[in-house]
Short mmCIF file of C-alpha atoms in Angstrom, two decimals:
data_model
loop_
_atom_site.label_atom_id
_atom_site.label_comp_id
_atom_site.label_asym_id
_atom_site.label_seq_id
_atom_site.Cartn_x
_atom_site.Cartn_y
_atom_site.Cartn_z
CA MET A 187 23.79 128.80 -34.00
CA LYS A 188 24.32 131.32 -31.17
CA ALA A 189 25.25 128.59 -28.68
CA PHE A 190 27.56 126.97 -31.21
CA ILE A 191 29.39 130.25 -31.87
CA HIS A 192 29.85 130.91 -28.13
CA GLN A 193 31.24 127.38 -27.70
CA THR A 194 33.63 128.02 -30.58
CA LEU A 195 34.85 131.27 -29.02
CA HIS A 196 35.46 129.48 -25.75
CA LEU A 197 37.34 126.75 -27.62
CA CYS A 198 39.54 129.37 -29.34
CA ARG A 199 40.52 130.92 -26.02
CA CYS A 200 41.20 127.57 -24.37
CA LEU A 201 43.14 126.38 -27.41
CA ALA A 202 45.37 129.43 -27.48
CA ALA A 203 46.02 129.19 -23.73
CA CYS A 204 46.95 125.52 -24.06
CA MET A 205 49.38 126.34 -26.84
CA VAL A 206 51.20 128.81 -24.62
CA LEU A 207 51.52 126.20 -21.86
CA PHE A 208 52.44 123.22 -23.98
CA ALA A 209 54.11 124.64 -27.09
CA ALA A 210 57.63 123.90 -25.79
CA PRO A 211 57.41 120.09 -25.90
CA ALA A 212 55.24 120.12 -29.03
CA ALA A 213 57.75 121.02 -31.73
CA ALA A 214 55.16 120.94 -34.52
CA VAL A 215 53.18 123.81 -32.99
CA ASP A 216 54.27 127.36 -33.74
CA TYR A 217 52.99 130.48 -32.02
CA SER A 218 53.72 134.18 -31.87
CA LEU A 219 52.73 136.87 -29.38
CA THR A 220 52.50 140.50 -30.48
CA GLY A 221 51.32 143.65 -28.79
CA PHE A 222 50.31 147.19 -29.66
CA GLY A 223 49.20 150.36 -27.97
CA THR A 224 48.27 154.01 -28.27
CA VAL A 225 48.29 156.66 -25.57
CA GLN A 226 46.51 159.80 -26.75
CA TYR A 227 45.72 163.10 -25.09
CA THR A 228 42.89 165.12 -26.64
CA VAL A 229 41.63 168.52 -25.51
CA GLY A 230 38.89 170.68 -26.99
CA ASP A 231 37.46 174.17 -26.65
CA ASN A 232 33.89 173.14 -25.78
CA GLU A 233 32.25 172.04 -22.54
CA ALA A 234 30.33 169.34 -24.42
CA ASN A 235 32.09 166.06 -25.13
CA TYR A 236 33.11 165.12 -28.66
CA LEU A 237 34.49 161.71 -29.68
CA ARG A 238 32.61 160.59 -26.54
CA PHE A 239 35.21 162.00 -24.10
CA ALA A 240 37.01 165.10 -25.41
CA ASP A 241 36.08 168.46 -23.85
CA ASN A 242 37.89 171.57 -22.65
CA GLU A 243 39.33 169.72 -19.64
CA GLY A 244 41.21 167.17 -21.79
CA THR A 245 41.18 163.37 -21.71
CA LEU A 246 43.36 160.31 -22.28
CA LYS A 247 40.42 158.15 -23.34
CA VAL A 248 40.14 159.02 -27.04
CA ASN A 249 41.92 156.28 -29.06
CA SER A 250 43.97 155.08 -26.09
CA VAL A 251 44.22 151.30 -26.19
CA LEU A 252 46.54 148.51 -25.05
CA GLY A 253 46.31 145.19 -26.90
CA ALA A 254 47.93 141.78 -27.22
CA GLN A 255 47.44 139.12 -29.89
CA LEU A 256 48.36 135.44 -29.85
CA ASP A 257 48.59 133.51 -33.13
CA VAL A 258 48.92 129.73 -32.95
CA GLN A 259 49.76 127.53 -35.95
CA LEU A 260 48.65 123.98 -35.16
CA THR A 261 49.36 122.43 -38.56
CA GLN A 262 50.26 123.74 -42.00
CA THR A 263 46.58 124.52 -42.65
CA LEU A 264 45.00 125.01 -39.19
CA GLY A 265 45.56 127.90 -36.78
CA ALA A 266 43.89 130.06 -34.13
CA THR A 267 44.05 133.73 -33.12
CA VAL A 268 42.95 135.60 -30.01
CA GLN A 269 43.26 139.35 -29.41
CA TYR A 270 42.43 141.20 -26.21
CA VAL A 271 42.46 144.95 -25.63
CA VAL A 272 42.18 147.23 -22.64
CA ALA A 273 40.13 150.25 -23.76
CA PRO A 274 37.30 152.55 -22.64
CA LYS A 275 34.02 150.73 -22.15
CA GLN A 276 31.58 150.54 -25.03
CA ASP A 277 28.40 150.08 -22.98
CA ASN A 278 28.86 153.35 -21.04
CA ASP A 279 31.22 156.32 -20.81
CA ARG A 280 32.75 155.38 -17.46
CA GLY A 281 35.84 153.25 -16.87
CA THR A 282 37.72 150.73 -18.99
CA GLU A 283 37.27 147.07 -19.88
CA ILE A 284 39.14 144.06 -21.20
CA ASP A 285 37.48 143.23 -24.50
CA THR A 286 37.92 140.22 -26.80
CA ARG A 287 38.33 141.70 -30.27
CA TRP A 288 39.39 138.52 -32.08
CA ALA A 289 38.90 134.86 -31.15
CA PHE A 290 38.73 132.54 -34.14
CA VAL A 291 40.04 129.31 -35.62
CA LYS A 292 41.39 129.51 -39.17
CA TRP A 293 41.64 126.81 -41.81
CA ARG A 294 43.66 127.50 -44.94
CA PRO A 295 43.50 124.41 -47.18
CA ASN A 296 45.55 126.10 -49.93
CA ASP A 297 47.21 129.43 -50.78
CA ASN A 298 43.95 130.94 -52.07
CA LEU A 299 41.25 129.91 -49.60
CA THR A 300 40.85 130.90 -45.94
CA PHE A 301 37.97 129.97 -43.62
CA LYS A 302 37.48 131.58 -40.19
CA LEU A 303 35.05 130.62 -37.44
CA GLY A 304 34.63 132.77 -34.32
CA ARG A 305 34.97 136.45 -33.47
CA GLN A 306 36.51 138.46 -36.30
CA ARG A 307 36.62 141.95 -37.75
CA ILE A 308 33.99 143.23 -40.20
CA ASN A 309 35.79 144.72 -43.20
CA LEU A 310 33.60 147.77 -43.61
CA TYR A 311 36.52 150.17 -44.15
CA LEU A 312 39.97 150.29 -45.71
CA ASP A 313 41.64 150.03 -42.29
CA ALA A 314 39.01 147.99 -40.46
CA GLU A 315 41.28 145.10 -39.42
CA ASN A 316 44.00 147.38 -38.01
CA LEU A 317 41.63 150.02 -36.63
CA ASP A 318 43.07 149.72 -33.10
CA VAL A 319 46.73 149.75 -34.17
CA GLY A 320 47.61 153.42 -34.54
CA GLN A 321 51.16 152.63 -35.66
CA THR A 322 49.83 151.26 -38.98
CA TYR A 323 48.36 154.49 -40.35
CA VAL A 324 49.33 158.17 -40.48
CA GLN A 325 46.32 160.01 -39.03
CA ALA A 326 46.00 160.61 -35.31
CA ASN A 327 42.18 160.33 -35.56
CA LEU A 328 40.71 158.31 -38.41
CA ASN A 329 37.98 160.37 -40.03
CA PRO A 330 35.06 160.46 -37.52
CA GLU A 331 32.33 160.82 -40.16
CA VAL A 332 33.20 157.43 -41.69
CA TYR A 333 35.09 155.47 -39.04
CA PHE A 334 33.29 156.28 -35.80
CA ASN A 335 30.48 153.77 -35.48
CA ALA A 336 30.83 152.62 -31.89
CA GLY A 337 30.65 148.86 -31.46
CA VAL A 338 30.58 147.96 -35.16
CA LEU A 339 34.00 146.36 -34.96
CA ASN A 340 33.49 142.62 -35.24
CA LEU A 341 30.99 139.79 -35.29
CA ASP A 342 30.75 136.21 -34.06
CA GLY A 343 30.35 133.99 -37.07
CA PHE A 344 31.89 132.47 -40.18
CA SER A 345 33.80 133.90 -43.15
CA ALA A 346 35.28 132.51 -46.35
CA THR A 347 37.93 134.46 -48.27
CA TYR A 348 39.36 133.74 -51.71
CA ASN A 349 42.59 135.51 -52.77
CA PHE A 350 44.56 135.31 -55.99
CA GLU A 351 47.16 137.22 -58.02
CA ASP A 352 46.43 138.03 -61.65
CA GLN A 353 48.96 138.21 -64.50
CA ALA A 354 49.42 141.95 -63.99
CA GLY A 355 50.55 141.43 -60.38
CA ARG A 356 47.33 142.66 -58.76
CA TYR A 357 46.13 140.89 -55.61
CA TRP A 358 42.38 140.24 -55.54
CA GLY A 359 40.25 139.25 -52.58
CA LEU A 360 36.62 138.19 -52.21
CA GLN A 361 35.12 137.61 -48.76
CA ALA A 362 31.71 136.34 -47.70
CA ILE A 363 30.83 136.71 -44.03
CA THR A 364 27.86 135.93 -41.79
CA GLY A 365 27.27 136.18 -38.05
CA ASN A 366 25.82 138.25 -35.24
CA ARG A 367 26.90 140.83 -32.70
CA ASP A 368 25.44 142.83 -29.81
CA ILE A 369 26.19 146.47 -30.68
CA ILE A 370 25.89 149.41 -28.32
CA GLN A 371 23.87 152.45 -29.39
CA ARG A 372 24.97 155.62 -27.65
CA PRO A 373 21.86 157.82 -27.15
CA PRO A 374 21.97 161.51 -26.19
CA ASN A 375 21.97 162.62 -22.53
CA PHE A 376 22.10 159.07 -21.18
CA SER A 377 23.81 158.33 -17.86
CA GLY A 378 23.40 154.54 -17.54
CA ASP A 379 24.42 151.61 -19.70
CA PHE A 380 23.64 152.25 -23.35
CA PRO A 381 20.94 150.22 -25.12
CA THR A 382 22.13 147.07 -26.87
CA ASN A 383 20.99 146.16 -30.38
CA ARG A 384 21.22 142.60 -31.70
CA PHE A 385 22.65 142.63 -35.24
CA GLU A 386 22.45 139.67 -37.64
CA PHE A 387 25.03 140.36 -40.39
CA ASN A 388 25.61 139.03 -43.91
CA GLY A 389 28.10 140.63 -46.26
CA LEU A 390 30.43 140.53 -49.25
CA VAL A 391 33.75 142.37 -49.67
CA LEU A 392 35.70 142.74 -52.93
CA SER A 393 39.22 144.18 -52.83
CA VAL A 394 42.18 144.66 -55.15
CA ASP A 395 45.74 145.76 -54.33
CA GLY A 396 48.00 147.04 -57.08
CA VAL A 397 51.57 148.29 -56.98
CA ASP A 398 50.55 151.84 -56.05
CA TYR A 399 46.84 151.65 -55.25
CA ARG A 400 44.13 149.67 -53.46
CA LEU A 401 40.35 149.54 -53.83
CA GLN A 402 37.67 147.99 -51.64
CA LEU A 403 33.91 147.62 -52.11
CA ALA A 404 31.93 146.22 -49.18
CA TYR A 405 28.24 145.49 -48.89
CA HIS A 406 26.63 144.20 -45.68
CA GLU A 407 23.02 143.71 -44.64
CA ALA A 408 21.80 143.53 -41.05
CA ASP A 409 18.60 142.69 -39.22
CA VAL A 410 18.45 144.58 -35.94
CA TYR A 411 16.41 143.92 -32.78
CA ARG A 412 16.21 145.61 -29.36
CA GLU A 413 13.71 145.12 -26.55
CA ILE A 414 11.92 148.28 -25.36
CA THR A 415 10.64 148.51 -21.78
CA ARG A 416 9.85 152.24 -21.58
CA PHE A 417 8.85 154.96 -24.07
CA ASN A 418 8.82 158.65 -23.08
CA GLY A 419 8.81 157.53 -19.43
CA ALA A 420 5.80 155.20 -19.81
CA PRO A 421 6.18 151.43 -19.29
CA VAL A 422 5.89 149.30 -22.43
CA ILE A 423 4.69 145.69 -22.63
CA ASN A 424 6.11 143.46 -25.39
CA GLY A 425 7.94 146.45 -26.78
CA SER A 426 10.55 146.09 -29.50
CA PHE A 427 12.68 148.08 -31.91
CA THR A 428 13.37 146.37 -35.25
CA ALA A 429 15.32 147.57 -38.26
CA GLN A 430 16.76 146.47 -41.55
CA ALA A 431 20.00 148.12 -42.60
CA ALA A 432 22.19 147.94 -45.69
CA PHE A 433 25.81 149.14 -45.41
CA THR A 434 27.66 150.05 -48.61
CA ASN A 435 31.28 151.18 -48.28
CA LEU A 436 33.69 152.14 -51.06
CA GLY A 437 37.32 152.98 -50.35
CA ALA A 438 40.26 153.86 -52.60
CA GLU A 439 43.88 154.78 -52.03
CA TYR A 440 46.52 155.87 -54.55
CA ARG A 441 50.20 156.30 -53.77
CA TRP A 442 52.77 158.46 -55.57
CA GLU A 443 56.40 158.77 -54.52
CA ASP A 444 55.75 161.47 -51.91
CA TYR A 445 51.95 161.68 -51.77
CA THR A 446 49.08 159.38 -50.81
CA LEU A 447 45.43 160.18 -51.54
CA ARG A 448 42.67 158.30 -49.73
CA ALA A 449 38.93 158.58 -50.39
CA GLU A 450 36.06 156.72 -48.74
CA TYR A 451 32.30 156.78 -49.11
CA ALA A 452 29.77 155.11 -46.80
CA LEU A 453 26.03 154.74 -47.33
CA VAL A 454 23.58 153.23 -44.83
CA ASP A 455 19.99 152.61 -45.93
CA LEU A 456 17.81 152.12 -42.86
CA TYR A 457 14.21 151.22 -42.18
CA PHE A 458 13.05 150.86 -38.58
CA SER A 459 9.89 150.58 -36.49
CA ASN A 460 8.85 150.56 -32.81
CA GLN A 461 5.94 148.64 -31.37
CA GLY A 462 4.47 147.69 -28.00
CA ILE A 463 1.54 148.01 -25.61
CA ILE A 464 1.40 151.40 -23.86
CA GLY A 465 -1.42 152.19 -21.44
CA GLY A 466 -3.32 149.07 -22.53
CA SER A 467 -3.25 149.99 -26.23
CA PHE A 468 -1.04 148.50 -28.92
CA ARG A 469 1.01 151.12 -30.72
CA GLN A 470 3.31 150.90 -33.71
CA ALA A 471 5.42 153.61 -35.31
CA GLY A 472 7.55 153.25 -38.42
CA GLN A 473 10.11 155.32 -40.22
CA SER A 474 10.41 155.23 -44.00
CA LYS A 475 13.70 154.13 -45.45
CA TYR A 476 16.23 156.95 -45.34
CA PRO A 477 19.95 157.18 -46.15
CA GLU A 478 22.90 158.09 -43.94
CA GLN A 479 25.81 159.22 -46.09
CA ALA A 480 29.42 159.91 -45.15
CA GLY A 481 32.61 160.61 -47.03
CA ASN A 482 36.17 161.68 -46.45
CA LEU A 483 39.29 162.70 -48.34
CA VAL A 484 42.81 162.51 -46.90
CA LEU A 485 45.98 163.79 -48.61
CA ILE A 486 49.27 162.66 -47.06
CA ARG A 487 52.66 164.19 -47.89
CA ALA A 488 55.83 162.31 -46.95
CA LEU A 489 58.52 164.90 -46.21
CA ASN A 490 61.18 162.23 -45.63
CA GLU A 491 61.39 158.61 -44.51
CA ARG A 492 60.23 159.49 -40.99
CA LEU A 493 58.03 162.57 -41.20
CA ALA A 494 54.64 162.86 -42.94
CA VAL A 495 51.96 165.55 -42.81
CA TYR A 496 48.33 165.35 -43.89
CA GLY A 497 45.08 167.18 -44.35
CA SER A 498 41.60 165.65 -44.28
CA TRP A 499 37.99 166.62 -44.94
CA GLY A 500 34.89 164.68 -43.84
CA ARG A 501 31.14 164.98 -44.27
CA PHE A 502 28.18 163.17 -42.69
CA VAL A 503 24.51 163.81 -43.41
CA SER A 504 21.18 162.06 -42.72
CA ASP A 505 17.60 162.99 -41.82
CA PHE A 506 18.72 163.44 -38.20
CA ASP A 507 22.46 164.22 -38.20
CA ASP A 508 24.60 166.65 -40.14
CA GLN A 509 28.25 167.58 -39.67
CA TYR A 510 31.59 168.18 -41.39
CA SER A 511 35.19 168.23 -40.21
CA LEU A 512 38.58 169.53 -41.32
CA ALA A 513 41.90 168.34 -39.88
CA ILE A 514 45.63 168.86 -40.33
CA GLY A 515 48.31 166.82 -38.63
CA GLY A 516 51.56 164.95 -38.83
CA ARG A 517 53.34 161.74 -37.83
CA TYR A 518 56.98 161.20 -36.91
CA LEU A 519 58.41 157.67 -36.94
CA ILE A 520 60.79 157.29 -34.01
CA THR A 521 61.52 153.74 -35.17
CA PRO A 522 59.62 151.41 -37.53
CA SER A 523 57.65 150.26 -34.47
CA GLN A 524 57.13 153.60 -32.65
CA SER A 525 55.66 156.94 -33.66
CA VAL A 526 54.28 160.19 -32.34
CA LYS A 527 51.41 162.12 -33.94
CA ALA A 528 49.73 165.50 -33.54
CA GLU A 529 46.49 166.80 -35.06
CA LEU A 530 44.22 169.85 -35.07
CA MET A 531 40.59 169.09 -35.96
CA HIS A 532 37.76 171.54 -36.64
CA VAL A 533 34.23 170.10 -36.49
CA VAL A 534 30.87 171.77 -37.15
CA GLU A 535 27.77 169.88 -35.98
CA LYS A 536 24.91 171.40 -37.96
CA ASN A 537 22.66 168.83 -36.31
CA THR A 538 23.84 166.78 -33.35
CA ARG A 539 25.37 163.28 -33.56
CA PRO A 540 24.78 161.41 -30.28
CA GLN A 541 27.09 158.57 -31.33
CA LEU A 542 29.96 161.09 -31.34
CA SER A 543 29.10 163.84 -28.88
CA ASP A 544 26.95 165.07 -26.01
CA ASN A 545 26.15 168.31 -27.79
CA ALA A 546 22.42 169.17 -27.98
CA ILE A 547 22.73 172.55 -29.73
CA PRO A 548 22.69 172.74 -33.56
CA ASN A 549 25.48 174.58 -35.39
CA THR A 550 28.05 173.94 -32.66
CA THR A 551 31.77 174.14 -33.39
CA PHE A 552 34.44 171.93 -31.84
CA ASN A 553 38.19 172.52 -32.11
CA LEU A 554 40.33 169.63 -30.90
CA LEU A 555 44.05 169.10 -30.35
CA SER A 556 45.24 165.48 -30.22
CA VAL A 557 48.75 164.22 -29.43
CA ASN A 558 49.61 160.54 -29.17
CA TYR A 559 52.34 157.92 -28.90
CA ASN A 560 51.95 154.60 -30.74
CA TRP A 561 53.90 151.36 -30.64
CA VAL A 562 53.90 147.72 -31.69
CA TRP A 563 56.08 144.90 -30.37
CA GLN A 564 56.67 141.22 -31.04
#
C-alpha cells in the first residue's frame, strides 16, 4: 500500500506537469493555476519562543507561507490537483522548505460522489483545507490550542465524499478517509531534527452548511509507531514507541448580519507505551489512556464591508500540558484578494507545551503582537 501511494503521488505530479506543457494543443483539457501567500511579523515579550519562533526579537516565520496550486481537469469526471508551499521546515526549527501539501487524482462520477487518491488534507477542523490561506479567514493566528498540531495537515491515502442538498436548502457532506503520514513531534529543548512518528489514519467527517451556519463533526483513529535508539542517554536495542489515538473534533459557526460566532472542541484520547532492551534487559513502560482537551470561542464583528474586529478565547489541558489564551484583533480587506491583519495575544502556560514553545517554566506568560499581509491570485 505504501509503495502504491508513493507511485500515485509521483503520477499526480507528473500528470500535472504534463498538462502544463501540453494543455495548449489538447483542447479537451482544462487547467487553472492559483497562488496564495502570507507574510507575518510576530514579536513577543519573552526570551522563550512561542508558536515555535516568536520571541522578544521578532520573527517573520510564524504563519508566513508562499503557495501555488495547479488544478487539471482531464475529463468531465477526472481531474488532478497539486499544491506546493514554501514555509518553515517541520522537521526542525531552522530554515525553510518546499513542501507538497496536496497531490491527488480526483474522480467525480456524479454531482454527489467524489473519490480522491493521493496526498490530501485531513478535515480535523472547520478551516482545515484552507489552513494555509490566510486571506480566507479573519483571525491573524488561528486559535493555537485547537489548530496548532504541527505536521497533522494531510495524509497519503484514499477518501470518498458524498454530498447532497436537502429540501430545506442545507448542504450535507459525509467523508470517509484512510491513509498514512509521517508526522513530526517537536520535543522540548531539542536542537536536531525532530523525531518522526508514523501515523496510520482512518476517519469519518460529517458536515452540514445552512444559510447562516455550519457544523462539522470529525472522528479519526490513528495507530502510531516510532523507533527508539536511545533513552535517557542510554542506547536501546529494538526500541519502539507505539500509541493508539482517537481524535474527536466538533466545530460550529453561526452568522448574523454583523456578527459571526465560532466554537470548536477537540478531544484526543491517547494510550502509548515504550519498549526496548536497555543494558541487556528488556524494559517496557506504558501510560494509561488519558485525554487531551482543547476548545476555543471566537466572536467576529463586521464594522463595514472591509473592516472586521474579533476577540477569541482558547483553552488546552491534559495530564502534561495546560494553557489558555486571549486575543483581540482585526482585518482590513484592501481588495477581495488582499488583506492586512493585526492581533494582540495573551497566553498563560500553566504547564509547558513543547509543540508550541521552548518554555520550560510553569505559569509563564507570553504577550504577542502579530501583523500580516495576505493575498490570493489566479
